[in-house]
Short mmCIF file of C-alpha atoms in Angstrom, two decimals:
data_model
loop_
_atom_site.label_atom_id
_atom_site.label_comp_id
_atom_site.label_asym_id
_atom_site.label_seq_id
_atom_site.Cartn_x
_atom_site.Cartn_y
_atom_site.Cartn_z
CA MET A 1 0.06 0.06 0.06
CA ARG A 2 1.53 3.29 -1.10
CA LEU A 3 0.91 6.56 0.86
CA ASP A 4 1.24 8.69 -2.28
CA ARG A 5 -1.73 6.87 -4.08
CA LEU A 6 -3.70 7.14 -0.75
CA ALA A 7 -2.93 10.85 -0.58
CA VAL A 8 -4.08 11.56 -4.19
CA ILE A 9 -7.30 9.58 -3.97
CA GLY A 10 -8.10 10.87 -0.50
CA GLY A 11 -7.31 14.51 -1.43
CA ASN A 12 -9.60 14.53 -4.42
CA GLU A 13 -12.40 13.05 -2.25
CA TRP A 14 -11.89 15.57 0.49
CA ARG A 15 -12.16 18.51 -2.05
CA MET A 16 -15.38 17.00 -3.53
CA LEU A 17 -16.85 16.52 -0.11
CA TRP A 18 -16.28 20.15 1.18
CA LYS A 19 -17.60 21.70 -2.04
CA ASP A 20 -21.11 20.44 -1.09
CA GLN A 21 -22.54 22.94 1.48
CA ALA A 22 -25.36 20.48 2.24
CA VAL A 23 -22.76 18.59 4.30
CA VAL A 24 -22.49 21.50 6.75
CA MET A 25 -26.23 22.16 6.84
CA LEU A 26 -27.39 18.45 7.28
CA LEU A 27 -24.66 17.19 9.57
CA ILE A 28 -23.93 20.16 11.76
CA VAL A 29 -26.56 23.01 11.55
CA THR A 30 -29.70 20.82 11.54
CA PRO A 31 -28.76 18.57 14.49
CA ALA A 32 -27.71 21.61 16.49
CA VAL A 33 -31.04 23.23 16.00
CA MET A 34 -32.85 20.09 16.86
CA MET A 35 -30.86 19.72 20.02
CA GLY A 36 -31.64 23.22 21.17
CA ILE A 37 -35.33 22.84 20.55
CA MET A 38 -35.64 19.36 22.19
CA ALA A 39 -33.15 19.25 25.10
CA ASP A 40 -35.38 20.81 27.79
CA GLY A 41 -38.51 19.04 26.63
CA LEU A 42 -36.78 15.63 26.79
CA ALA A 43 -35.74 16.15 30.42
CA PRO A 44 -38.85 14.42 32.00
CA VAL A 45 -38.73 11.54 29.44
CA VAL A 46 -35.04 10.90 30.28
CA ARG A 47 -35.70 10.94 34.07
CA GLU A 48 -38.30 8.14 33.51
CA SER A 49 -36.42 6.07 31.01
CA PHE A 50 -32.87 5.86 32.45
CA ASP A 51 -31.71 4.35 35.77
CA ALA A 52 -29.54 7.57 36.22
CA GLY A 53 -32.29 9.80 34.94
CA ALA A 54 -32.44 11.74 38.18
CA THR A 55 -28.99 13.18 37.45
CA MET A 56 -29.24 13.29 33.64
CA SER A 57 -30.38 16.39 31.78
CA GLY A 58 -32.36 16.48 28.51
CA ALA A 59 -29.24 17.32 26.63
CA ASP A 60 -27.56 14.15 27.93
CA PHE A 61 -29.96 12.35 25.67
CA ALA A 62 -30.76 14.86 22.97
CA VAL A 63 -27.08 15.63 21.99
CA PRO A 64 -25.96 11.99 21.44
CA GLY A 65 -29.33 11.10 20.02
CA PHE A 66 -29.51 13.73 17.32
CA THR A 67 -25.74 13.49 16.70
CA VAL A 68 -26.11 9.83 15.94
CA MET A 69 -29.25 10.32 13.84
CA PHE A 70 -27.82 12.79 11.57
CA ALA A 71 -24.39 11.20 11.51
CA PHE A 72 -25.89 8.30 9.58
CA PHE A 73 -26.77 10.69 6.67
CA MET A 74 -22.90 10.54 5.91
CA THR A 75 -23.75 7.22 4.19
CA GLY A 76 -25.60 9.10 1.48
CA PHE A 77 -22.89 11.67 0.92
CA MET A 78 -20.15 8.92 0.62
CA GLY A 79 -22.42 6.68 -1.54
CA ASN A 80 -23.22 9.49 -3.99
CA GLY A 81 -19.48 10.43 -4.13
CA PHE A 82 -18.78 7.01 -5.46
CA PHE A 83 -21.67 7.27 -8.06
CA LEU A 84 -20.59 10.72 -9.20
CA GLU A 85 -17.10 9.43 -10.00
CA ARG A 86 -18.84 6.53 -12.03
CA GLY A 87 -20.78 9.25 -13.94
CA TRP A 88 -17.66 11.29 -14.61
CA GLY A 89 -15.78 8.17 -15.70
CA THR A 90 -13.12 8.49 -13.08
CA TRP A 91 -14.14 5.39 -11.37
CA GLN A 92 -13.41 3.41 -14.37
CA ARG A 93 -9.94 5.07 -14.66
CA LEU A 94 -9.30 4.20 -11.06
CA ARG A 95 -10.17 0.53 -11.77
CA ALA A 96 -7.72 0.55 -14.75
CA SER A 97 -4.90 2.27 -12.79
CA SER A 98 -2.16 0.76 -10.72
CA ALA A 99 -3.86 1.54 -7.50
CA ARG A 100 -4.84 -1.54 -5.62
CA SER A 101 -8.32 -2.33 -4.33
CA ALA A 102 -7.42 -1.55 -0.66
CA GLU A 103 -5.85 1.77 -1.60
CA VAL A 104 -8.86 2.85 -3.67
CA LEU A 105 -11.36 1.91 -0.91
CA LEU A 106 -9.23 3.35 1.99
CA GLY A 107 -8.38 6.60 0.06
CA LYS A 108 -11.99 7.23 -0.75
CA THR A 109 -13.37 6.24 2.74
CA ALA A 110 -10.79 8.15 4.94
CA PRO A 111 -12.04 11.74 4.19
CA TYR A 112 -15.61 10.77 5.09
CA ALA A 113 -14.46 9.11 8.22
CA ALA A 114 -12.61 12.17 9.22
CA VAL A 115 -15.59 14.41 8.54
CA SER A 116 -17.88 12.07 10.43
CA THR A 117 -15.53 12.15 13.43
CA LEU A 118 -15.29 15.98 13.28
CA GLN A 119 -19.11 16.24 13.06
CA ILE A 120 -19.61 14.14 16.29
CA LEU A 121 -16.96 16.08 18.14
CA LEU A 122 -18.42 19.45 17.10
CA MET A 123 -21.93 18.34 18.16
CA LEU A 124 -20.56 17.14 21.58
CA ALA A 125 -18.70 20.47 21.95
CA PHE A 126 -21.84 22.40 21.10
CA GLY A 127 -23.66 20.37 23.75
CA TRP A 128 -21.06 21.10 26.46
CA LEU A 129 -20.77 24.84 25.57
CA VAL A 130 -24.31 25.68 24.84
CA LEU A 131 -26.59 23.02 26.35
CA ASP A 132 -26.42 21.10 29.69
CA LEU A 133 -24.40 18.16 28.39
CA HIS A 134 -22.15 16.29 30.83
CA LEU A 135 -19.40 13.84 30.64
CA ARG A 136 -19.80 11.81 33.71
CA GLY A 137 -18.30 8.54 32.39
CA SER A 138 -15.01 7.33 30.98
CA VAL A 139 -13.18 9.32 28.43
CA ALA A 140 -11.81 6.06 27.01
CA GLY A 141 -15.31 4.75 26.69
CA LEU A 142 -16.39 7.94 24.82
CA VAL A 143 -13.42 7.56 22.36
CA LEU A 144 -14.29 3.95 21.87
CA MET A 145 -17.87 4.73 21.02
CA ILE A 146 -16.93 7.42 18.61
CA VAL A 147 -14.54 5.15 16.78
CA ALA A 148 -17.17 2.37 16.66
CA VAL A 149 -20.00 4.74 15.39
CA VAL A 150 -17.76 6.23 12.66
CA ALA A 151 -16.73 2.63 11.61
CA VAL A 152 -20.23 1.29 11.20
CA ILE A 153 -21.30 4.41 9.31
CA MET A 154 -18.40 3.94 6.80
CA ALA A 155 -19.19 0.16 6.59
CA ILE A 156 -22.90 0.83 5.89
CA ALA A 157 -21.90 3.42 3.17
CA LEU A 158 -19.62 0.97 1.52
CA PHE A 159 -22.28 -1.82 1.60
CA LEU A 160 -24.81 0.57 -0.02
CA VAL A 161 -22.24 1.41 -2.79
CA ALA A 162 -21.52 -2.18 -3.40
CA HIS A 163 -25.17 -3.15 -3.67
CA CYS A 164 -27.01 -0.21 -5.15
CA GLY A 165 -27.32 0.54 -8.86
CA SER A 166 -27.81 4.21 -8.86
CA SER A 167 -27.56 7.29 -6.66
CA GLN A 168 -31.28 7.43 -6.28
CA GLN A 169 -31.25 4.04 -4.62
CA ILE A 170 -28.36 5.29 -2.32
CA SER A 171 -30.54 8.40 -1.40
CA ALA A 172 -33.60 6.40 -0.70
CA LEU A 173 -31.86 3.79 1.49
CA THR A 174 -29.88 6.61 3.34
CA ASN A 175 -33.23 8.20 4.31
CA LEU A 176 -34.48 4.73 5.43
CA VAL A 177 -31.47 3.96 7.47
CA GLY A 178 -31.00 7.46 8.88
CA ILE A 179 -34.72 8.42 9.72
CA VAL A 180 -36.49 5.12 10.31
CA GLY A 181 -33.49 3.52 11.88
CA GLY A 182 -32.86 6.57 14.01
CA VAL A 183 -36.45 6.73 15.32
CA ILE A 184 -36.81 3.03 15.95
CA GLY A 185 -33.26 2.93 17.40
CA GLY A 186 -34.05 5.53 20.05
CA ALA A 187 -32.17 8.51 18.58
CA PHE A 188 -35.33 10.72 18.66
CA LEU A 189 -36.94 9.37 21.80
CA PRO A 190 -35.70 6.80 24.41
CA VAL A 191 -36.64 3.22 23.28
CA ASP A 192 -38.67 2.81 26.52
CA SER A 193 -41.10 5.42 25.43
CA LEU A 194 -41.66 3.79 21.98
CA PRO A 195 -44.53 1.27 21.19
CA GLY A 196 -43.80 -2.30 22.24
CA TRP A 197 -43.06 -3.79 18.82
CA THR A 198 -40.40 -0.98 18.00
CA GLN A 199 -38.58 -1.88 21.27
CA ALA A 200 -37.96 -5.43 20.05
CA VAL A 201 -36.90 -4.12 16.54
CA ALA A 202 -34.58 -1.44 18.10
CA TYR A 203 -31.88 -3.99 18.96
CA VAL A 204 -31.14 -4.76 15.34
CA THR A 205 -30.46 -1.01 14.44
CA PRO A 206 -26.95 0.31 14.79
CA GLN A 207 -28.56 3.53 16.11
CA TYR A 208 -29.64 1.78 19.29
CA TRP A 209 -26.19 0.67 20.26
CA ALA A 210 -24.60 3.94 19.33
CA VAL A 211 -27.15 6.12 21.23
CA ASP A 212 -27.29 3.75 24.28
CA GLY A 213 -23.50 3.67 24.57
CA LEU A 214 -22.99 7.48 24.04
CA SER A 215 -25.88 8.59 26.26
CA GLY A 216 -24.51 6.11 28.93
CA VAL A 217 -20.91 7.36 28.98
CA LEU A 218 -22.02 11.05 28.75
CA GLY A 219 -24.97 11.23 31.17
CA ALA A 220 -25.15 8.03 33.14
CA GLY A 221 -21.52 7.68 34.16
CA ASP A 222 -20.83 4.43 32.30
CA GLY A 223 -17.21 3.25 32.14
CA LEU A 224 -15.20 1.61 29.45
CA ALA A 225 -16.41 -1.88 30.42
CA ASP A 226 -19.98 -0.76 30.43
CA VAL A 227 -19.99 0.52 26.74
CA ALA A 228 -17.65 -2.19 25.39
CA PRO A 229 -20.58 -4.50 24.48
CA ASN A 230 -22.07 -1.59 22.42
CA ALA A 231 -18.89 -0.83 20.72
CA ALA A 232 -18.31 -4.56 20.03
CA VAL A 233 -21.75 -4.95 18.35
CA LEU A 234 -20.99 -1.80 16.14
CA LEU A 235 -17.42 -2.83 15.23
CA GLY A 236 -18.52 -6.38 14.55
CA ALA A 237 -21.14 -5.19 12.15
CA ALA A 238 -18.67 -2.89 10.54
CA VAL A 239 -16.12 -5.81 10.02
CA VAL A 240 -18.84 -7.99 8.36
CA LEU A 241 -20.28 -5.26 6.18
CA THR A 242 -16.91 -4.00 5.02
CA ALA A 243 -15.63 -7.60 4.24
CA VAL A 244 -18.77 -8.20 2.11
CA SER A 245 -18.58 -4.83 0.39
CA ALA A 246 -14.75 -5.04 -0.19
CA ARG A 247 -15.27 -8.47 -1.83
CA ARG A 248 -17.91 -7.02 -4.18
CA LEU A 249 -15.96 -3.89 -4.98
CA SER A 250 -12.59 -5.66 -5.15
CA LEU A 251 -10.26 -4.70 -8.04
CA THR A 252 -8.82 -8.08 -8.81
CA GLU A 253 -6.01 -8.44 -11.31
CA GLN A 254 -8.43 -10.02 -13.79
CA GLU A 255 -10.77 -7.12 -13.49
CA ARG A 256 -8.05 -4.74 -14.19
CA VAL A 257 -7.10 -6.65 -17.39
CA ALA A 258 -10.71 -6.78 -18.36
CA ALA A 259 -11.17 -2.97 -17.82
#
């Protein structure tokens, strides 16, 4: 794996990503507004839904909840970035180049992972500075959860790229994953306050494990061992999805010759 190839591929993707102002609006401005509106109103719900609810503020749930909900929209930006290159013909040129499969996938994924991490950190900083967000748990647990959340978002994006045939399909599935998965997974309201059938379905959504882990380490005082199962579920899903996607997107020697 050559760093110069990674730098070229990643640099181009980084420039493309920041040209789209929708990234800032959807991933940063919108969740910040939603947090500000909902934080105080969620306080009574939080007190009833969490064991540590008596000491948790509404922001201790609203900030991680809306951060996670909107972070999953990065799957759409990343997926559409791949399809834009297909439309421009640059994807075919990458396939025919000397860059290996791992270099292409890592170079194209790394900028989105960096922006996703930055988005989460900015939202947490906004919560601490403007809203009543706490960090009562382990810093190491928080870092682990951020890494796990970003990893599963990138893996889902790669999975969509590998299995969708158009940018329209990417956009539709991004909305399904982001909105429906977010609501059922407890990013908008605590799972305990949702209808019974959704509580059973919530456990299959990555948003459930992400919000539960982040809100636990931020507001409930959970330690590294407490959130490790949440991170393990997210990282395990990321590994499986990435392996399946990489196999489908792989640039084998035969594919290069055929291209």
